[in-house]
Coordinates of C-alpha atoms and ligand atoms in Angstrom, one line a residue:
M1 CA 25.8 -0.9 18.2
S2 CA 25.8 -2.7 14.9
T3 CA 24.0 -6.0 14.6
T4 CA 25.0 -8.7 12.1
L5 CA 23.0 -10.7 9.5
E6 CA 22.5 -14.3 10.1
K7 CA 24.4 -16.7 7.8
P8 CA 25.7 -14.1 5.3
D9 CA 27.7 -16.7 3.4
V10 CA 24.5 -18.7 2.7
L11 CA 22.7 -15.5 1.7
A12 CA 25.5 -14.5 -0.7
D13 CA 25.5 -18.0 -2.4
E14 CA 21.7 -17.8 -2.7
L15 CA 21.9 -14.3 -4.2
V16 CA 24.5 -15.4 -6.8
A17 CA 22.1 -18.2 -7.8
H18 CA 19.3 -15.6 -8.5
V19 CA 21.1 -13.3 -10.9
S20 CA 23.2 -13.5 -14.1
S21 CA 27.0 -13.8 -13.9
A22 CA 27.4 -10.2 -15.1
T23 CA 25.9 -8.8 -11.9
V24 CA 28.5 -7.7 -9.4
I25 CA 28.1 -9.0 -5.8
R26 CA 30.4 -8.1 -3.0
R27 CA 30.4 -8.7 0.8
D28 CA 31.4 -6.2 3.4
E29 CA 31.9 -3.3 1.1
P30 CA 33.2 -0.1 2.6
M31 CA 30.7 2.6 2.0
A32 CA 33.5 5.2 2.4
K33 CA 34.5 4.1 -1.1
H34 CA 31.1 5.0 -2.5
T35 CA 30.5 8.4 -1.0
T36 CA 32.0 11.7 -1.9
L37 CA 32.4 12.6 1.8
R38 CA 34.6 9.4 2.0
V39 CA 33.1 8.2 5.3
G40 CA 30.9 5.2 6.2
G41 CA 31.2 1.6 7.4
L42 CA 30.7 -1.7 5.7
A43 CA 27.5 -2.7 3.8
D44 CA 26.8 -6.4 4.3
F45 CA 26.1 -6.8 0.5
Y46 CA 26.9 -4.5 -2.4
V47 CA 25.4 -5.3 -5.8
E48 CA 25.5 -3.8 -9.2
P49 CA 22.7 -5.5 -11.2
A50 CA 23.7 -6.1 -14.8
N51 CA 20.2 -5.4 -16.1
E52 CA 16.5 -4.9 -15.2
N53 CA 15.8 -8.6 -14.8
D54 CA 18.6 -8.9 -12.3
L55 CA 17.4 -5.8 -10.4
S56 CA 13.9 -7.2 -10.2
A57 CA 15.3 -10.6 -9.0
I58 CA 17.4 -8.8 -6.3
L59 CA 14.3 -6.9 -5.0
K60 CA 12.4 -10.2 -4.9
F61 CA 15.3 -11.8 -3.0
C62 CA 15.3 -9.0 -0.5
S63 CA 11.5 -9.1 0.0
E64 CA 11.4 -12.9 0.5
R65 CA 14.1 -12.8 3.1
D66 CA 13.1 -9.6 4.8
L67 CA 16.4 -7.9 3.9
K68 CA 16.7 -4.1 3.9
F69 CA 18.1 -2.6 0.7
F70 CA 19.3 0.9 -0.3
I71 CA 19.6 2.4 -3.8
L72 CA 22.9 4.1 -4.2
G73 CA 23.8 6.6 -6.9
R74 CA 27.2 8.1 -6.8
G75 CA 27.0 8.8 -3.0
S76 CA 27.3 12.6 -3.4
N77 CA 24.3 13.4 -1.1
L78 CA 24.9 10.8 1.5
L79 CA 26.3 10.4 5.0
V80 CA 26.7 6.7 5.9
R81 CA 27.2 6.0 9.6
D82 CA 30.4 4.2 10.8
G83 CA 28.5 1.0 11.6
G84 CA 27.6 0.6 7.9
F85 CA 24.4 -1.0 6.6
R86 CA 22.8 -4.3 7.5
G87 CA 21.4 -5.2 4.2
V88 CA 21.9 -4.9 0.5
V89 CA 23.2 -1.7 -1.2
I90 CA 22.1 -1.7 -4.9
C91 CA 24.0 0.5 -7.3
L92 CA 22.9 0.9 -10.9
Q93 CA 26.4 1.6 -12.3
T94 CA 26.7 -1.2 -14.9
P95 CA 26.8 -0.3 -18.6
E96 CA 23.2 -1.3 -19.2
F97 CA 22.0 1.4 -16.7
S98 CA 24.6 4.0 -17.7
R99 CA 23.8 4.6 -21.4
V100 CA 23.2 8.0 -22.8
E101 CA 21.3 8.0 -26.2
I102 CA 20.4 11.0 -28.3
D103 CA 17.3 11.0 -30.6
G104 CA 16.7 14.4 -32.2
T105 CA 16.1 16.8 -29.3
R106 CA 15.6 14.1 -26.8
I107 CA 18.2 12.4 -24.5
R108 CA 17.5 9.1 -22.8
A109 CA 19.9 8.7 -20.0
G110 CA 20.3 5.6 -17.7
A111 CA 20.0 6.1 -13.9
G112 CA 23.6 5.2 -13.6
A113 CA 24.9 7.8 -16.1
K114 CA 26.9 10.7 -14.6
Q115 CA 25.0 14.0 -14.6
K116 CA 28.1 15.5 -16.1
T117 CA 28.1 13.0 -19.0
V118 CA 24.6 14.0 -19.9
A119 CA 25.5 17.7 -20.0
V120 CA 28.6 17.0 -22.1
E121 CA 26.8 14.7 -24.6
A122 CA 24.0 17.3 -24.9
K123 CA 26.6 20.0 -25.7
R124 CA 28.3 17.7 -28.2
A125 CA 24.9 17.3 -30.0
G126 CA 24.1 21.0 -29.9
L127 CA 21.3 20.6 -27.4
S128 CA 20.6 23.1 -24.6
G129 CA 18.6 22.6 -21.4
V130 CA 20.8 20.4 -19.2
E131 CA 23.9 22.6 -18.9
F132 CA 23.2 23.0 -15.1
L133 CA 24.0 19.3 -14.6
E134 CA 27.6 20.0 -15.6
G135 CA 29.1 20.4 -12.1
I136 CA 26.8 18.2 -10.0
P137 CA 28.8 15.1 -9.0
G138 CA 25.9 12.6 -9.0
S139 CA 24.1 10.1 -11.2
I140 CA 20.9 10.6 -13.1
G141 CA 19.1 8.4 -10.6
G142 CA 20.3 10.7 -7.8
A143 CA 19.4 13.8 -9.9
L144 CA 15.8 12.5 -10.3
R145 CA 15.4 11.5 -6.6
M146 CA 16.8 14.8 -5.4
N147 CA 15.4 17.0 -8.2
A148 CA 18.9 18.3 -8.3
G149 CA 19.4 21.8 -9.5
A150 CA 22.0 24.5 -9.9
M151 CA 22.4 27.9 -11.6
G152 CA 18.7 28.5 -11.9
G153 CA 17.9 25.1 -13.5
E154 CA 16.5 21.9 -12.0
T155 CA 16.2 18.4 -13.1
F156 CA 12.4 18.1 -13.5
N157 CA 12.2 21.2 -15.6
A158 CA 14.0 19.3 -18.4
V159 CA 12.5 15.8 -17.8
E160 CA 9.8 14.5 -20.2
S161 CA 9.4 11.1 -18.6
V162 CA 11.0 8.7 -16.2
R163 CA 11.1 4.9 -16.4
V164 CA 10.6 3.5 -13.0
M165 CA 10.5 0.1 -11.3
D166 CA 8.4 -0.4 -8.2
Y167 CA 9.7 -2.7 -5.4
A168 CA 7.7 -5.6 -6.7
G169 CA 9.6 -5.3 -10.0
N170 CA 6.9 -3.7 -12.2
I171 CA 8.1 -1.2 -14.7
R172 CA 6.3 1.9 -15.9
E173 CA 7.1 5.1 -17.7
L174 CA 5.8 8.2 -15.8
T175 CA 5.5 11.8 -16.8
P176 CA 6.5 14.5 -14.3
A177 CA 2.8 15.3 -13.9
E178 CA 2.3 11.7 -12.6
M179 CA 5.1 12.1 -10.0
S180 CA 5.3 14.0 -6.8
V181 CA 8.1 16.5 -7.3
S182 CA 9.1 19.4 -5.1
Y183 CA 12.2 21.5 -4.3
R184 CA 15.2 19.1 -4.1
S185 CA 12.9 16.0 -3.8
C186 CA 10.9 13.6 -5.9
A187 CA 8.8 11.7 -3.3
T188 CA 7.7 9.1 -6.0
L189 CA 11.3 7.8 -6.0
K190 CA 11.2 7.1 -2.2
D191 CA 9.4 3.8 -3.1
H192 CA 10.3 3.4 -6.8
I193 CA 13.6 3.0 -8.5
A194 CA 14.5 5.3 -11.4
L195 CA 15.9 3.2 -14.3
S196 CA 16.3 6.0 -16.9
A197 CA 14.8 9.4 -17.9
V198 CA 14.1 11.2 -21.1
F199 CA 15.2 14.8 -21.2
R200 CA 13.8 17.2 -23.7
C201 CA 16.3 19.8 -24.9
A202 CA 16.3 22.6 -27.5
P203 CA 18.8 23.0 -30.4
A204 CA 21.4 25.7 -29.8
P205 CA 24.8 26.7 -31.1
R206 CA 27.5 24.6 -29.5
E207 CA 29.6 27.6 -28.6
E208 CA 26.7 29.2 -26.7
I209 CA 26.2 26.0 -24.7
E210 CA 29.9 25.7 -24.1
S211 CA 30.3 29.2 -22.8
R212 CA 27.3 28.8 -20.5
M213 CA 28.8 25.6 -19.0
K214 CA 32.2 27.3 -18.6
A215 CA 30.6 30.2 -16.8
F216 CA 28.7 27.7 -14.5
S217 CA 31.9 25.8 -13.8
E218 CA 33.9 29.0 -12.9
K219 CA 31.1 30.2 -10.6
R220 CA 30.9 26.9 -8.9
W221 CA 34.7 26.4 -8.3
S222 CA 35.1 30.0 -7.1
S223 CA 32.6 29.4 -4.3
Q224 CA 32.9 25.8 -3.2
P225 CA 35.7 23.7 -1.7
A226 CA 37.6 21.0 -3.6
A227 CA 38.0 18.8 -0.5
P228 CA 35.7 15.8 -0.1
S229 CA 32.2 16.8 1.0
A230 CA 28.6 15.9 0.4
G231 CA 27.8 19.3 -1.1
C232 CA 25.4 21.5 1.0
M233 CA 24.9 19.8 4.3
F234 CA 21.7 21.7 5.4
K235 CA 18.5 22.9 3.7
N236 CA 18.3 26.6 3.5
P237 CA 16.0 27.9 6.2
A238 CA 13.4 30.4 5.1
A239 CA 15.1 33.2 7.0
I240 CA 18.6 33.0 5.7
P241 CA 20.8 30.7 3.5
A242 CA 22.4 28.1 5.8
G243 CA 25.9 29.0 4.6
K244 CA 25.4 32.6 5.4
L245 CA 24.0 31.8 8.8
I246 CA 27.0 29.6 9.7
D247 CA 29.3 32.3 8.4
E248 CA 27.5 35.0 10.5
L249 CA 27.8 32.7 13.6
G250 CA 31.6 32.7 13.1
L251 CA 31.6 28.9 12.7
K252 CA 33.6 28.6 9.4
G253 CA 36.7 26.5 10.0
T254 CA 35.2 24.8 13.1
K255 CA 36.7 21.3 13.4
I256 CA 35.7 18.1 15.1
G257 CA 38.2 15.3 14.5
G258 CA 38.8 15.1 10.8
A259 CA 35.6 17.0 9.9
R260 CA 35.7 20.7 9.3
V261 CA 33.3 23.5 8.2
S262 CA 34.8 24.7 4.9
L263 CA 36.3 28.2 4.9
E264 CA 35.1 28.7 1.3
H265 CA 31.4 27.9 2.0
G266 CA 29.8 27.6 5.4
N267 CA 27.3 25.0 4.3
F268 CA 29.9 22.5 3.2
L269 CA 31.4 20.2 5.8
V270 CA 34.6 18.7 4.5
N271 CA 36.7 15.6 5.3
D272 CA 40.2 16.6 6.0
G273 CA 41.4 13.1 5.2
N274 CA 40.7 11.1 8.4
A275 CA 37.1 12.0 9.3
T276 CA 34.7 9.4 10.7
A277 CA 31.0 9.7 10.2
K278 CA 30.8 10.3 13.9
D279 CA 33.0 13.4 13.5
V280 CA 30.7 14.7 10.8
L281 CA 27.6 13.9 12.8
N282 CA 29.0 15.7 15.9
L283 CA 29.8 18.7 13.8
I284 CA 26.3 18.8 12.4
E285 CA 24.9 18.7 15.9
L286 CA 27.2 21.5 17.1
L287 CA 26.1 23.7 14.2
R288 CA 22.4 22.9 14.8
Q289 CA 22.7 23.7 18.5
K290 CA 24.5 27.0 17.8
A291 CA 22.0 28.1 15.2
Q292 CA 19.1 27.3 17.5
A293 CA 20.6 28.8 20.6
E294 CA 21.9 32.0 19.1
R295 CA 19.4 32.7 16.3
G296 CA 16.4 30.5 17.1
I297 CA 16.8 28.9 13.6
E298 CA 16.4 25.2 13.0
L299 CA 18.9 23.7 10.6
S300 CA 17.9 20.4 9.0
P301 CA 20.2 18.2 7.0
E302 CA 19.7 18.2 3.2
V303 CA 22.1 15.2 3.0
E304 CA 20.6 11.8 3.6
I305 CA 22.0 10.1 6.7
F306 CA 21.7 6.3 6.9
G307 CA 23.3 3.2 8.4
E308 CA 24.1 2.2 11.9
D309 CA 26.3 3.9 14.5
Ligands
FAD1 C1 30.7 19.0 -4.3 C2 29.2 18.8 -4.4 C3 28.4 19.7 -5.1 C4 27.0 19.5 -5.2 N1 26.3 20.5 -5.9 C5 25.0 20.3 -6.0 C6 24.2 21.3 -6.7 O1 24.7 22.2 -7.2 N2 22.8 21.0 -6.8 C7 22.3 19.9 -6.2 O2 21.0 19.8 -6.3 N3 23.0 19.0 -5.5 C8 24.3 19.2 -5.4 N4 25.1 18.2 -4.7 C9 24.4 17.1 -4.1 C10 24.3 15.8 -4.9 O3 25.4 15.8 -5.9 C11 23.0 15.7 -5.7 O4 21.9 15.6 -4.8 C12 23.0 14.5 -6.6 O5 21.8 14.6 -7.4 C13 22.9 13.1 -5.9 O6 23.2 12.1 -6.8 P1 23.9 10.8 -6.4 O7 23.9 9.9 -7.6 O8 25.2 11.0 -5.8 O9 22.8 10.2 -5.3 P2 23.2 9.5 -3.9 O10 23.8 10.5 -3.0 O11 23.9 8.2 -4.1 O12 21.7 9.3 -3.4 C14 20.9 10.4 -3.1 C15 19.4 9.8 -2.9 O13 19.0 9.4 -4.2 C16 18.5 8.1 -4.2 N5 18.8 7.4 -5.4 C17 19.9 7.3 -6.1 N6 19.7 6.7 -7.3 C18 18.4 6.4 -7.4 C19 17.6 5.7 -8.3 N7 18.1 5.2 -9.4 N8 16.3 5.6 -8.0 C20 15.7 6.0 -6.9 N9 16.5 6.7 -5.9 C21 17.8 6.8 -6.2 C22 19.3 7.4 -3.0 O14 18.6 6.3 -2.5 C23 19.3 8.6 -2.0 O15 18.1 8.7 -1.4 C24 26.4 18.4 -4.6 C25 27.2 17.5 -3.9 C26 28.6 17.6 -3.9 C27 29.5 16.6 -3.2

């Protein structure tokens, strides 16, 4: 059951008074609008801070009032429950956080920049090393938190440093060696916000970069569905890739409400248009039970699930 915040109108007015007028603040924002799976209930507050000062002020505001907050990228690795989120969703999508600047062989990209934009700008500048970001539908902040990777590359292999803000508003520039990084995760960003990152690339002929990106794109789109999804739903167990397991269990195409196991790729759960988060969660549970009962394998979600039922 979802609870409600006390005096949300008063809180909204107070929040407005704490930040510059360029910061976007909305009430009751449908999270389905902000996730690639297109499900999720209302967030009490949705804010896009205009700059680092405003971000810091929002964090202070949340801390003083004991409000929960969640840092949202482009919502491509998220499943938000139907009851939404009682707190403040903070999204670094304003121009200040979305800049991509090239300096020699280095690229500084804001946390709100699209991963694809970084790959395309690198190609334009004849810089190789971030081609794998081309087809991942998230932001640089999400790439850093998830140590996103594809086609043999992963984010932290190309990162030279990350500018972060802690929850008290202090800013530091960290090298990867100073951060806790593992397969598809950067634990340091569980309690720090990535503001931007510097990627170190190598000069290469533009045609070579272009043809690598084209090959990556063809490979991706021949093996993954175009329907709304959150990418791979489960981590790959040690014994077998999750998609192969689901395929071998004969579960491709299984449907609950508007949620369906993709026919193209067993590890993608897609929204047929009218799915609720509950449909997706029930489908996840069904797949987990079958994998456990029939093969003794535990499937755990790679996608982050948050919010209230
Ligand atoms: C069709 C499809 C294909 C995909 N293919 C791949 C793939 O090939 N490889 C791969 O690795 N992933 C893939 N994904 C998953 C997803 O795109 C990546 O994990 C991506 O990096 C998430 O970025 P995001 O901006 O959407 O993050 P979100 O989903 O919005 O958030 C993910 C996590 O990052 C945190 N976060 C976001 N921004 C920040 C920030 N600035 N500071 C701190 N924490 C932050 C959030 O709080 C959350 O915990 C795919 C997804 C889809 C839908």
